[in-house]
Coordinates of C-alpha atoms and ligand atoms in Angstrom, one line a residue:
M299 CA 0.0 0.0 0.0
A300 CA 1.4 3.4 -1.0
E301 CA 1.8 5.8 1.9
L302 CA -1.0 8.2 2.4
L303 CA -0.1 11.9 2.4
K304 CA -1.9 13.6 5.2
T305 CA 0.2 16.5 6.5
R306 CA 1.0 19.8 4.7
D307 CA 4.7 19.0 4.9
A308 CA 4.3 15.6 3.3
I309 CA 2.1 17.0 0.6
A310 CA 4.4 19.9 -0.1
L311 CA 7.4 17.6 -0.4
A312 CA 5.6 15.3 -2.9
V313 CA 4.3 18.3 -5.0
N314 CA 7.7 19.9 -5.2
Q315 CA 9.4 16.7 -6.1
A316 CA 6.8 15.9 -8.8
L317 CA 7.1 19.4 -10.2
A318 CA 10.9 19.4 -10.3
R319 CA 11.0 16.0 -12.0
Q320 CA 8.2 16.6 -14.5
P321 CA 9.6 17.6 -18.0
I322 CA 7.8 20.5 -19.5
V323 CA 6.4 20.8 -23.0
D324 CA 6.2 24.5 -23.6
L325 CA 3.3 25.1 -26.0
H326 CA 4.0 28.7 -27.0
T327 CA 7.3 30.5 -27.3
H328 CA 9.0 32.7 -29.9
L329 CA 12.2 30.7 -29.7
Y330 CA 14.2 29.2 -32.6
P331 CA 17.0 26.7 -33.1
P332 CA 20.4 27.8 -34.5
S333 CA 19.3 26.8 -38.1
F334 CA 17.4 30.1 -38.2
G335 CA 20.6 32.0 -37.6
T336 CA 21.6 34.1 -34.6
P337 CA 22.7 37.7 -34.3
V338 CA 24.4 37.0 -31.0
A339 CA 28.3 36.7 -30.9
N340 CA 29.3 33.1 -30.0
R341 CA 32.1 30.7 -30.1
T342 CA 31.3 29.3 -33.6
G343 CA 32.1 32.8 -34.9
Q344 CA 29.0 32.7 -37.1
T345 CA 26.4 35.4 -36.7
D346 CA 23.5 36.6 -38.8
P347 CA 22.3 40.1 -38.2
N348 CA 18.7 39.1 -39.1
G349 CA 18.9 35.7 -37.4
L350 CA 15.9 34.7 -35.3
M351 CA 17.5 32.7 -32.5
L352 CA 17.8 35.2 -29.6
W353 CA 19.7 34.4 -26.5
G354 CA 22.3 35.8 -24.1
L355 CA 22.8 38.8 -21.9
D356 CA 22.0 41.7 -24.2
E357 CA 18.9 40.0 -25.6
I358 CA 17.5 39.3 -22.1
L359 CA 18.2 42.9 -21.1
T360 CA 16.5 44.4 -24.2
Y361 CA 13.4 42.2 -23.9
H362 CA 10.4 44.4 -24.9
Y363 CA 9.0 44.2 -21.4
L364 CA 12.1 45.9 -20.1
V365 CA 12.2 48.4 -23.0
A366 CA 8.7 49.6 -21.9
E367 CA 9.9 49.7 -18.3
V368 CA 13.0 51.8 -19.0
F369 CA 11.0 54.4 -20.8
R370 CA 9.0 54.9 -17.6
V371 CA 12.1 56.1 -15.8
V372 CA 14.0 57.7 -18.7
P373 CA 11.1 59.1 -20.7
A374 CA 11.1 59.8 -24.4
T375 CA 11.4 63.5 -23.6
V376 CA 14.9 62.8 -22.2
L377 CA 15.9 60.0 -24.6
P378 CA 13.8 60.1 -27.7
Y379 CA 12.6 56.7 -29.0
E380 CA 14.4 57.0 -32.3
Q381 CA 17.7 57.6 -30.5
F382 CA 17.2 54.5 -28.3
W383 CA 16.5 52.3 -31.3
K384 CA 19.6 53.7 -33.1
M385 CA 21.9 52.6 -30.3
S386 CA 23.7 49.3 -30.5
K387 CA 22.1 46.3 -28.7
T388 CA 24.9 46.5 -26.1
A389 CA 24.4 50.2 -25.5
Q390 CA 20.6 49.5 -25.1
A391 CA 21.3 46.7 -22.7
D392 CA 23.7 49.0 -20.7
H393 CA 21.1 51.8 -20.6
I394 CA 18.5 49.3 -19.2
W395 CA 20.9 47.8 -16.8
K396 CA 22.0 51.2 -15.5
H397 CA 18.5 52.6 -15.0
L398 CA 16.5 49.6 -13.9
F399 CA 19.1 47.4 -12.2
V400 CA 21.8 49.8 -10.8
E401 CA 20.0 53.0 -10.0
R402 CA 16.8 51.2 -8.9
T403 CA 16.2 47.9 -7.2
P404 CA 15.2 45.4 -9.9
I405 CA 11.9 44.2 -8.4
S406 CA 9.5 44.2 -11.3
E407 CA 8.8 40.7 -12.7
A408 CA 10.7 41.3 -15.9
C409 CA 13.8 42.6 -14.0
R410 CA 13.6 39.8 -11.5
G411 CA 13.4 37.4 -14.4
V412 CA 16.8 38.5 -15.7
L413 CA 18.3 37.9 -12.3
T414 CA 16.8 34.5 -11.9
S415 CA 18.1 33.4 -15.3
L416 CA 21.6 34.6 -14.6
H417 CA 21.5 33.0 -11.1
L418 CA 20.5 29.7 -12.5
L419 CA 23.4 29.9 -15.0
G420 CA 25.7 30.5 -12.0
L421 CA 26.4 34.1 -13.3
D422 CA 25.7 36.3 -10.3
V423 CA 26.8 39.8 -10.9
G424 CA 28.1 40.5 -7.4
P425 CA 28.5 44.0 -5.8
S426 CA 30.4 45.4 -8.8
K427 CA 27.3 44.9 -11.1
D428 CA 29.8 44.8 -13.9
L429 CA 28.4 43.2 -17.1
R430 CA 31.6 42.7 -18.9
P431 CA 32.6 39.3 -17.5
L432 CA 29.1 38.1 -18.2
R433 CA 29.3 39.2 -21.8
A434 CA 32.6 37.4 -22.2
W435 CA 31.0 34.2 -20.8
F436 CA 28.1 34.4 -23.3
A437 CA 30.4 35.0 -26.2
Q438 CA 32.1 31.7 -25.5
Q439 CA 28.9 29.6 -25.8
D440 CA 28.0 27.4 -28.7
P441 CA 24.4 28.2 -29.5
S442 CA 23.2 24.6 -29.9
A443 CA 25.0 23.3 -26.8
Y444 CA 23.6 26.3 -25.0
I445 CA 20.1 25.3 -25.9
D446 CA 20.7 21.9 -24.4
R447 CA 22.0 23.5 -21.2
V448 CA 19.1 25.9 -20.8
M449 CA 16.5 23.1 -21.6
E450 CA 18.2 20.9 -19.0
L451 CA 18.3 23.5 -16.3
A452 CA 14.7 24.6 -17.0
N453 CA 13.6 20.9 -17.4
V454 CA 11.9 21.8 -20.7
T455 CA 11.9 18.9 -23.2
S456 CA 10.1 20.4 -26.1
I457 CA 9.9 24.0 -27.3
T458 CA 7.0 25.1 -29.5
M459 CA 8.0 27.9 -31.9
T460 CA 5.8 30.5 -33.4
N461 CA 6.3 30.6 -37.2
P462 CA 4.7 33.6 -38.9
V463 CA 4.2 32.7 -42.5
F464 CA 3.6 36.3 -43.5
D465 CA 7.0 37.4 -42.1
D466 CA 9.4 37.8 -45.0
N467 CA 12.5 37.0 -43.0
E468 CA 11.2 33.8 -41.6
R469 CA 9.4 32.7 -44.8
A470 CA 12.6 33.0 -46.8
R471 CA 14.4 30.8 -44.3
W472 CA 11.8 28.0 -44.7
L473 CA 11.9 28.2 -48.4
A474 CA 15.7 28.3 -48.7
N475 CA 16.3 25.3 -46.4
P476 CA 13.6 22.6 -46.1
Q477 CA 15.5 21.2 -43.1
V478 CA 15.5 24.5 -41.2
G479 CA 12.7 23.5 -38.8
R480 CA 13.8 19.9 -38.3
D481 CA 15.7 20.4 -34.9
P482 CA 14.1 17.7 -32.7
R483 CA 14.0 20.0 -29.7
F484 CA 11.6 22.4 -31.5
K485 CA 8.1 22.1 -33.0
A486 CA 6.6 24.5 -35.5
V487 CA 3.3 26.4 -35.3
L488 CA 1.8 28.0 -38.4
R489 CA 1.1 31.6 -37.4
I490 CA -1.4 33.2 -39.7
D491 CA -2.6 36.5 -38.2
P492 CA -3.1 38.5 -41.4
I493 CA -5.6 35.9 -42.8
L494 CA -8.1 36.9 -40.1
R495 CA -7.0 40.4 -39.2
D496 CA -6.2 41.8 -42.6
W497 CA -7.6 39.7 -45.3
P498 CA -6.9 42.0 -48.3
T499 CA -3.2 42.1 -47.5
A500 CA -3.1 38.3 -46.8
A501 CA -4.9 37.7 -50.1
R502 CA -2.5 40.0 -52.1
K503 CA 0.5 38.2 -50.6
M504 CA -0.8 34.7 -51.3
A505 CA -1.6 35.8 -54.9
A506 CA 2.0 37.1 -55.3
W507 CA 3.3 33.8 -54.0
G508 CA 1.5 31.9 -56.8
Y509 CA -1.9 31.0 -55.2
Q510 CA -5.0 32.1 -57.2
V511 CA -6.4 34.0 -54.2
G512 CA -8.7 37.1 -54.8
E513 CA -10.3 39.5 -52.3
T514 CA -13.7 37.9 -52.3
F515 CA -14.4 34.4 -51.1
E516 CA -15.3 32.7 -54.4
E517 CA -14.7 29.0 -54.8
Q518 CA -11.3 29.3 -56.3
T519 CA -10.0 31.7 -53.7
V520 CA -11.2 29.4 -50.9
A521 CA -9.6 26.4 -52.5
E522 CA -6.3 28.2 -53.2
A523 CA -6.0 29.7 -49.8
Q524 CA -6.7 26.3 -48.3
R525 CA -3.9 24.9 -50.5
F526 CA -1.6 27.6 -49.2
L527 CA -2.3 26.6 -45.6
R528 CA -1.8 22.9 -46.4
D529 CA 1.5 23.6 -48.2
W530 CA 2.8 25.5 -45.2
I531 CA 1.5 22.9 -42.6
D532 CA 3.5 20.3 -44.6
R533 CA 6.6 22.5 -45.0
Q534 CA 6.7 23.4 -41.3
Q535 CA 5.2 20.1 -40.0
A536 CA 3.1 22.4 -37.9
I537 CA 1.5 21.0 -34.8
Y538 CA -1.3 23.6 -34.7
L539 CA -2.3 26.9 -36.3
A540 CA -2.4 30.2 -34.4
L541 CA -2.9 33.9 -34.2
S542 CA -3.6 36.7 -31.8
L543 CA -6.8 38.7 -32.0
P544 CA -7.8 42.2 -30.8
P545 CA -10.3 42.8 -28.0
E546 CA -13.0 43.7 -30.4
F547 CA -12.9 40.3 -32.1
A548 CA -16.4 39.1 -32.4
Y549 CA -18.0 36.0 -33.8
P550 CA -20.2 36.3 -35.8
A551 CA -18.8 39.6 -37.0
P552 CA -21.0 42.6 -36.3
L553 CA -22.7 43.9 -39.4
H554 CA -21.4 47.4 -38.9
S555 CA -18.1 47.4 -37.2
P556 CA -16.4 50.8 -37.4
A557 CA -13.7 49.6 -35.0
N558 CA -12.9 46.7 -37.2
P559 CA -13.9 47.1 -40.8
L560 CA -12.2 43.9 -41.8
A561 CA -14.2 41.8 -39.4
L562 CA -16.6 40.2 -41.9
A563 CA -13.7 39.1 -44.2
G564 CA -12.1 37.6 -41.1
Q565 CA -15.2 35.7 -40.3
H566 CA -15.3 34.3 -43.9
A567 CA -11.6 33.4 -43.7
L568 CA -12.2 31.6 -40.4
E569 CA -15.3 29.7 -41.6
K570 CA -14.3 28.8 -45.1
I571 CA -10.5 28.5 -45.0
V572 CA -8.8 28.2 -41.6
L573 CA -11.2 25.9 -39.7
P574 CA -11.9 23.5 -42.6
V575 CA -8.1 23.0 -43.1
C576 CA -7.6 22.5 -39.3
A577 CA -10.4 19.9 -39.2
Q578 CA -9.1 18.1 -42.3
R579 CA -5.6 17.9 -40.8
N580 CA -6.9 17.3 -37.3
L581 CA -4.9 20.3 -35.9
P582 CA -6.0 22.6 -33.1
F583 CA -6.5 26.3 -33.8
A584 CA -5.0 28.6 -31.2
M585 CA -6.6 32.0 -30.5
M586 CA -4.8 34.4 -28.3
I587 CA -7.4 37.1 -27.7
G588 CA -7.2 40.6 -26.2
S589 CA -4.0 42.3 -27.6
R590 CA -4.5 45.8 -29.0
L591 CA -1.5 46.2 -31.2
R592 CA 0.8 49.3 -31.2
V593 CA -1.0 51.8 -29.0
N594 CA 2.4 53.3 -28.8
P595 CA 4.2 52.2 -32.0
A596 CA 7.4 53.9 -31.0
L597 CA 8.0 51.3 -28.3
G598 CA 8.1 48.5 -30.9
D599 CA 7.0 45.1 -29.5
G600 CA 6.6 46.8 -26.1
G601 CA 3.9 49.1 -27.5
D602 CA 0.9 46.8 -27.3
M603 CA -2.0 47.1 -24.9
V604 CA -4.5 44.8 -23.2
G605 CA -8.3 45.0 -23.8
Y606 CA -11.3 43.3 -22.4
S607 CA -12.6 40.8 -24.9
D608 CA -15.7 38.8 -25.7
V609 CA -15.8 35.3 -24.3
G610 CA -19.3 34.9 -25.9
S611 CA -17.6 34.8 -29.3
V612 CA -15.3 31.9 -28.1
V613 CA -18.4 30.1 -26.9
R614 CA -20.2 30.5 -30.2
I615 CA -17.1 29.3 -32.1
C616 CA -16.7 26.2 -30.0
Q617 CA -20.4 25.5 -30.4
S618 CA -20.5 26.1 -34.1
F619 CA -17.4 24.1 -35.0
P620 CA -17.6 20.9 -32.9
Q621 CA -15.3 19.2 -35.4
N622 CA -12.5 21.7 -34.5
R623 CA -10.4 22.0 -31.4
F624 CA -9.4 25.3 -29.9
L625 CA -6.5 26.3 -27.7
V626 CA -7.5 29.7 -26.2
T627 CA -5.8 32.2 -23.9
M628 CA -7.1 35.7 -23.1
L629 CA -5.1 38.7 -22.1
A630 CA -7.4 40.5 -19.8
R631 CA -7.6 39.5 -16.1
E632 CA -11.3 40.3 -16.3
N633 CA -11.9 37.6 -18.9
Q634 CA -10.5 34.7 -16.9
H635 CA -13.5 33.6 -14.9
E636 CA -15.9 33.6 -17.9
L637 CA -13.3 31.7 -20.0
C638 CA -13.1 29.0 -17.3
V639 CA -16.8 28.7 -17.3
A640 CA -16.8 28.4 -21.1
A641 CA -14.2 25.6 -20.9
R642 CA -16.7 23.7 -18.6
K643 CA -19.1 23.7 -21.5
F644 CA -17.0 22.6 -24.4
G645 CA -14.6 19.6 -24.7
N646 CA -13.1 21.2 -27.8
L647 CA -11.9 24.2 -25.8
M648 CA -8.5 23.9 -24.0
I649 CA -7.5 27.0 -22.1
F650 CA -3.8 27.7 -21.6
G651 CA -1.2 29.9 -20.1
C652 CA -1.0 33.2 -18.3
W653 CA -0.3 35.4 -21.3
W654 CA 2.1 38.4 -21.3
F655 CA 0.8 41.0 -18.8
L656 CA -0.8 38.1 -16.8
N657 CA 2.6 36.4 -16.4
N658 CA 3.2 38.0 -13.0
P659 CA 3.2 36.0 -9.7
V660 CA 0.0 37.7 -8.4
L661 CA -2.0 36.8 -11.5
I662 CA -0.5 33.4 -12.1
E663 CA -1.5 32.4 -8.6
E664 CA -5.0 33.8 -8.9
M665 CA -5.6 32.2 -12.4
T666 CA -4.2 28.9 -11.4
R667 CA -6.4 28.7 -8.3
L668 CA -9.4 29.7 -10.3
R669 CA -8.8 27.2 -13.1
L670 CA -8.1 24.3 -10.7
E671 CA -11.3 25.1 -8.8
L672 CA -13.4 25.3 -11.9
L673 CA -11.7 22.8 -14.2
G674 CA -9.6 20.5 -12.0
T675 CA -6.6 19.5 -13.9
S676 CA -8.2 19.7 -17.4
M677 CA -6.3 22.8 -18.5
I678 CA -2.8 23.9 -19.3
P679 CA -1.7 26.3 -16.6
Q680 CA 1.2 28.0 -18.3
H681 CA 3.3 28.6 -21.4
S682 CA 6.5 30.7 -21.4
D683 CA 6.1 33.0 -24.4
A684 CA 9.9 33.3 -24.1
R685 CA 11.4 35.3 -26.9
V686 CA 14.9 34.9 -25.7
L687 CA 16.1 31.4 -24.9
D688 CA 17.4 32.2 -21.4
Q689 CA 14.0 33.3 -20.4
L690 CA 12.9 29.7 -20.2
L691 CA 14.9 29.6 -17.0
Y692 CA 13.0 32.3 -15.1
K693 CA 9.6 31.9 -16.6
W694 CA 9.4 28.2 -15.7
T695 CA 11.2 28.6 -12.3
H696 CA 8.8 31.3 -11.2
S697 CA 5.7 29.6 -12.6
R698 CA 6.6 26.2 -11.2
A699 CA 6.9 27.6 -7.7
I700 CA 3.5 29.3 -7.9
I701 CA 1.7 26.2 -9.4
G702 CA 3.3 24.2 -6.6
K703 CA 2.0 26.6 -3.9
V704 CA -1.5 26.4 -5.3
L705 CA -1.5 22.7 -5.7
V706 CA -0.3 22.2 -2.1
D707 CA -3.3 24.2 -0.9
K708 CA -5.7 22.2 -3.0
Y709 CA -4.3 18.8 -2.0
V710 CA -4.3 19.8 1.7
D711 CA -8.0 20.6 1.3
T712 CA -8.7 17.3 -0.4
A713 CA -6.7 15.3 2.1
A714 CA -8.6 17.0 4.9
T715 CA -11.8 15.2 3.8
G716 CA -10.2 11.9 4.5
W717 CA -9.5 11.2 0.8
P718 CA -6.5 8.7 0.5
L719 CA -4.0 10.9 -1.4
V720 CA -0.8 9.2 -2.6
E721 CA 2.3 10.4 -4.4
A722 CA 1.3 8.8 -7.6
D723 CA -1.9 10.9 -7.8
I724 CA 0.2 14.0 -7.6
Q725 CA 2.7 12.8 -10.2
Q726 CA -0.1 12.0 -12.6
D727 CA -1.8 15.4 -12.1
V728 CA 1.5 17.3 -12.6
Q729 CA 2.2 15.3 -15.7
R730 CA -1.2 16.3 -17.1
L731 CA -0.7 19.9 -16.3
L732 CA 2.8 20.4 -17.7
Q733 CA 2.8 17.9 -20.6
G734 CA -0.1 15.4 -21.0
N735 CA -3.0 17.7 -21.5
F736 CA -1.3 19.5 -24.4
E737 CA -0.1 16.3 -26.0
N738 CA -3.5 14.7 -25.7
F739 CA -5.2 17.7 -27.1
L740 CA -2.9 17.6 -30.1
R741 CA -3.7 14.0 -30.6
G742 CA -7.4 14.9 -30.7
H743 CA -8.5 13.7 -27.3
S744 CA -10.4 16.5 -25.7
G745 CA -10.7 14.4 -22.6
N746 CA -12.9 17.0 -21.1
V747 CA -16.6 16.1 -21.1
S748 CA -18.7 18.9 -19.9
P749 CA -19.1 18.7 -16.1
G750 CA -22.2 20.9 -16.4
Ligands
RAT950 O1 4.3 38.1 -25.3 C1 4.9 38.6 -26.2 O2 6.1 38.6 -26.3 C2 4.0 39.4 -27.2 O3 4.8 40.3 -27.8 C3 3.4 38.6 -28.3 O4 4.4 38.0 -29.1 C4 2.4 37.6 -28.0 O5 2.8 36.6 -27.1 C5 1.9 36.9 -29.3 O6 2.3 35.7 -29.5 O7 1.2 37.5 -30.1
ZN951 ZN1 3.6 35.0 -27.9

């Protein structure tokens, strides 16, 4: 008979061990293998200024979360945006280091993240706060071996990329080298934002690339746009299709939508092109809803805003397309409760992650509690959204600790009823949360019959 876990201490030990041992399948990142090139100086001596694999000190310090934070303390009236962007990566990193880490205590989550990552690599800066020895260390790394090291330290076994097919830099790399995405540590995701968000541009581009796609949704356009998606699914061996959507996204599209004049075309593209192909290929469709892009374009990737979105539209989509599966995350804190309730109703809806501005301890804890209470373990509590490889270290370390804290509370409550809790139960739950639910959902097992 396995030993029953009754005390908080025994439960905490079992939870922490299970979490530390459980390999993570990270279902959404913006990371790439070395085959996509890297702009970062390294021991191989090979760099590519437009390379997509970001890693190392200057990249973690210039993460767009930190760019936004540094402009709060050195405003654009003092250092104009254009001037900041003209600076070298090293100079930008030094500027951020000086103002956010040296002149102030680095307590924001993004600042703390840099420190956790460095600490886990054994690279504490010490009282001098001198970055030069750290830079020298990073310049000695081999990018591929460094990926192994980071994955091992973070206990991440599979990294899911985001592969935007309408991005010229990325597209050219897939076309030039059919093997570019075949690194076994990485999986591809076909990212297709313009198809739903800006159909005329998407249609024009597909036409320029040799597909007979016009602006209106005639038979030929639909067939050819579907062929385009199938070709890219095959080229990338994509494991799902994805996009992000603005807060005003609505399904069905409102008849008069001054806020989003392209909404109706987006609806047609969803119904006639994207979802049929996902269903044929048995691939989930991921919708990340609630990002209002570029409210301050001068901040670049840091210039996007959050907005309250419509869960009712998610419900109508899940209801209208039972043959499709949907991975959904929403950016507004205020949407989280309603989204959990929606997931109770539809087995083809899998909610995931604490996205972007929600990826802070206070909100990760709140959301994880809410989800466990409403959905048990039938959800995916987190993804990293890492853009820089080294961020896997902090994003997963911080989240693992919070998920652990919440799980301990839940198991203590369960054990208090006299339920015979054993270690194997905890291991199985943790496996589902950090790996199994995602892998099963990809295989087509929703495994989540509506609990009412
Ligand atoms: O979290 C981020 O880094 C954002 O800039 C976005 O990339 C977002 O995660 C997305 O995938 O659209
Ligand atoms: Zn992302």
